[in-house]
Amino acid sequence: MHTKIVSTEEQLQEVFSIRKSVFVEEQKVPAEDEIDQYEEESTHFLLYDENHPVGAGRFRVMDGKGKAERICILSSLRGRGAGREIMRAIEDYAREMSLPVLKLNAQSQAIPFYEKLGYEIVSEEFLDAGIPHRTMEKSL
């Protein structure tokens, strides 16, 4: 598996397709909430298994910290290191920007995954699109 920074409209559409599959179809997030006002200012990442797009994520800078968002892997690839691979790419990108911290809003069910990657909970639980989340951070 390998991750690329999105550089074409076709790749961006692949990102949106994966996100729709995971968030809208699988997790029942309202479609109007999935694409938001931050798409153009974000750096998008696309994860490939051989030549097939299987995961996505985006990155932006907020308040001097990196923020990983919309991390998702197609269900058929979960548990095979795909999430770890895309997070590694986003963390490397944040380090290249000399950002001290990477934060994310993790779905509560995904907290153990992020804890294994070194993230720590820094907030109480809150709802986003009706799904329980907690903010987590990792020093880079």
GROMACS .gro file of C-alpha atoms in nm:
model
  140
    1MET     CA    1   0.000   0.000   0.000
    2HIS     CA    2   0.111   0.354  -0.066
    3THR     CA    3  -0.032   0.701  -0.015
    4LYS     CA    4  -0.025   0.993  -0.257
    5ILE     CA    5  -0.109   1.358  -0.214
    6VAL     CA    6  -0.397   1.435  -0.448
    7SER     CA    7  -0.288   1.642  -0.746
    8THR     CA    8  -0.562   1.590  -1.005
    9GLU     CA    9  -0.938   1.636  -1.020
   10GLU     CA   10  -0.974   1.263  -1.095
   11GLN     CA   11  -0.789   1.174  -0.774
   12LEU     CA   12  -1.004   1.419  -0.575
   13GLN     CA   13  -1.316   1.252  -0.711
   14GLU     CA   14  -1.175   0.915  -0.595
   15VAL     CA   15  -1.133   1.067  -0.246
   16PHE     CA   16  -1.493   1.184  -0.245
   17SER     CA   17  -1.613   0.845  -0.370
   18ILE     CA   18  -1.435   0.659  -0.088
   19ARG     CA   19  -1.563   0.907   0.170
   20LYS     CA   20  -1.918   0.870   0.037
   21SER     CA   21  -1.892   0.492   0.059
   22VAL     CA   22  -1.762   0.493   0.417
   23PHE     CA   23  -1.930   0.793   0.577
   24VAL     CA   24  -2.259   0.836   0.386
   25GLU     CA   25  -2.346   0.481   0.283
   26GLU     CA   26  -2.189   0.280   0.566
   27GLN     CA   27  -2.211   0.520   0.863
   28LYS     CA   28  -2.523   0.709   0.751
   29VAL     CA   29  -2.368   1.058   0.775
   30PRO     CA   30  -2.596   1.299   0.586
   31ALA     CA   31  -2.452   1.358   0.238
   32GLU     CA   32  -2.481   1.735   0.280
   33ASP     CA   33  -2.251   1.715   0.587
   34GLU     CA   34  -1.980   1.509   0.419
   35ILE     CA   35  -1.846   1.769   0.172
   36ASP     CA   36  -1.781   2.098   0.351
   37GLN     CA   37  -1.630   2.444   0.315
   38TYR     CA   38  -1.278   2.319   0.395
   39GLU     CA   39  -1.229   2.097   0.088
   40GLU     CA   40  -1.044   2.358  -0.119
   41GLU     CA   41  -0.806   2.466   0.158
   42SER     CA   42  -0.722   2.108   0.258
   43THR     CA   43  -0.449   1.879   0.131
   44HIS     CA   44  -0.611   1.550   0.034
   45PHE     CA   45  -0.448   1.206   0.058
   46LEU     CA   46  -0.541   0.894  -0.136
   47LEU     CA   47  -0.434   0.546  -0.026
   48TYR     CA   48  -0.377   0.280  -0.289
   49ASP     CA   49  -0.362  -0.098  -0.263
   50GLU     CA   50  -0.159  -0.168  -0.574
   51ASN     CA   51  -0.337   0.062  -0.823
   52HIS     CA   52  -0.677   0.065  -0.652
   53PRO     CA   53  -0.784   0.358  -0.431
   54VAL     CA   54  -0.890   0.215  -0.094
   55GLY     CA   55  -0.861   0.497   0.159
   56ALA     CA   56  -0.864   0.872   0.197
   57GLY     CA   57  -0.793   1.153   0.437
   58ARG     CA   58  -0.737   1.523   0.442
   59PHE     CA   59  -0.509   1.763   0.624
   60ARG     CA   60  -0.518   2.130   0.709
   61VAL     CA   61  -0.351   2.366   0.952
   62MET     CA   62  -0.556   2.510   1.238
   63ASP     CA   63  -0.422   2.734   1.514
   64GLY     CA   64  -0.062   2.633   1.449
   65LYS     CA   65  -0.137   2.261   1.463
   66GLY     CA   66  -0.192   2.005   1.191
   67LYS     CA   67  -0.537   1.852   1.175
   68ALA     CA   68  -0.612   1.515   1.018
   69GLU     CA   69  -0.970   1.480   0.902
   70ARG     CA   70  -1.201   1.246   0.712
   71ILE     CA   71  -0.973   0.946   0.759
   72CYS     CA   72  -1.146   0.645   0.605
   73ILE     CA   73  -1.063   0.303   0.466
   74LEU     CA   74  -1.293   0.085   0.257
   75SER     CA   75  -1.428  -0.194   0.476
   76SER     CA   76  -1.257  -0.468   0.273
   77LEU     CA   77  -0.910  -0.332   0.367
   78ARG     CA   78  -0.959  -0.257   0.736
   79GLY     CA   79  -0.736  -0.443   0.976
   80ARG     CA   80  -0.456  -0.478   0.720
   81GLY     CA   81  -0.248  -0.171   0.807
   82ALA     CA   82  -0.424   0.068   0.570
   83GLY     CA   83  -0.522   0.318   0.838
   84ARG     CA   84  -0.171   0.315   0.982
   85GLU     CA   85  -0.028   0.381   0.634
   86ILE     CA   86  -0.244   0.684   0.561
   87MET     CA   87  -0.182   0.830   0.908
   88ARG     CA   88   0.194   0.784   0.860
   89ALA     CA   89   0.177   0.983   0.537
   90ILE     CA   90  -0.024   1.264   0.700
   91GLU     CA   91   0.211   1.274   1.000
   92ASP     CA   92   0.515   1.292   0.769
   93TYR     CA   93   0.352   1.577   0.579
   94ALA     CA   94   0.285   1.766   0.905
   95ARG     CA   95   0.646   1.712   1.015
   96GLU     CA   96   0.769   1.854   0.682
   97MET     CA   97   0.572   2.167   0.769
   98SER     CA   98   0.746   2.177   1.112
   99LEU     CA   99   0.415   2.156   1.295
  100PRO     CA  100   0.455   2.057   1.661
  101VAL     CA  101   0.126   1.867   1.700
  102LEU     CA  102  -0.120   1.672   1.488
  103LYS     CA  103  -0.476   1.658   1.613
  104LEU     CA  104  -0.791   1.482   1.499
  105ASN     CA  105  -1.146   1.420   1.605
  106ALA     CA  106  -1.167   1.042   1.640
  107GLN     CA  107  -1.489   0.848   1.633
  108SER     CA  108  -1.508   0.694   1.980
  109GLN     CA  109  -1.499   0.341   1.836
  110ALA     CA  110  -1.165   0.426   1.665
  111ILE     CA  111  -0.990   0.561   1.977
  112PRO     CA  112  -0.795   0.235   2.043
  113PHE     CA  113  -0.654   0.252   1.688
  114TYR     CA  114  -0.531   0.609   1.734
  115GLU     CA  115  -0.396   0.534   2.083
  116LYS     CA  116  -0.175   0.263   1.929
  117LEU     CA  117  -0.035   0.533   1.698
  118GLY     CA  118   0.054   0.754   1.995
  119TYR     CA  119  -0.247   0.987   2.011
  120GLU     CA  120  -0.389   1.100   2.345
  121ILE     CA  121  -0.744   1.207   2.425
  122VAL     CA  122  -0.769   1.581   2.498
  123SER     CA  123  -1.147   1.638   2.507
  124GLU     CA  124  -1.472   1.512   2.645
  125GLU     CA  125  -1.694   1.312   2.412
  126PHE     CA  126  -1.903   1.513   2.164
  127LEU     CA  127  -2.132   1.435   1.871
  128ASP     CA  128  -2.037   1.506   1.511
  129ALA     CA  129  -2.293   1.404   1.248
  130GLY     CA  130  -2.464   1.208   1.527
  131ILE     CA  131  -2.152   0.997   1.594
  132PRO     CA  132  -1.963   1.016   1.928
  133HIS     CA  133  -1.611   1.163   1.892
  134ARG     CA  134  -1.319   1.276   2.108
  135THR     CA  135  -1.038   1.509   2.009
  136MET     CA  136  -0.695   1.348   2.019
  137GLU     CA  137  -0.345   1.490   1.974
  138LYS     CA  138   0.006   1.362   1.909
  139SER     CA  139   0.330   1.553   1.948
  140LEU     CA  140   0.538   1.526   1.633
   0.00000   0.00000   0.00000
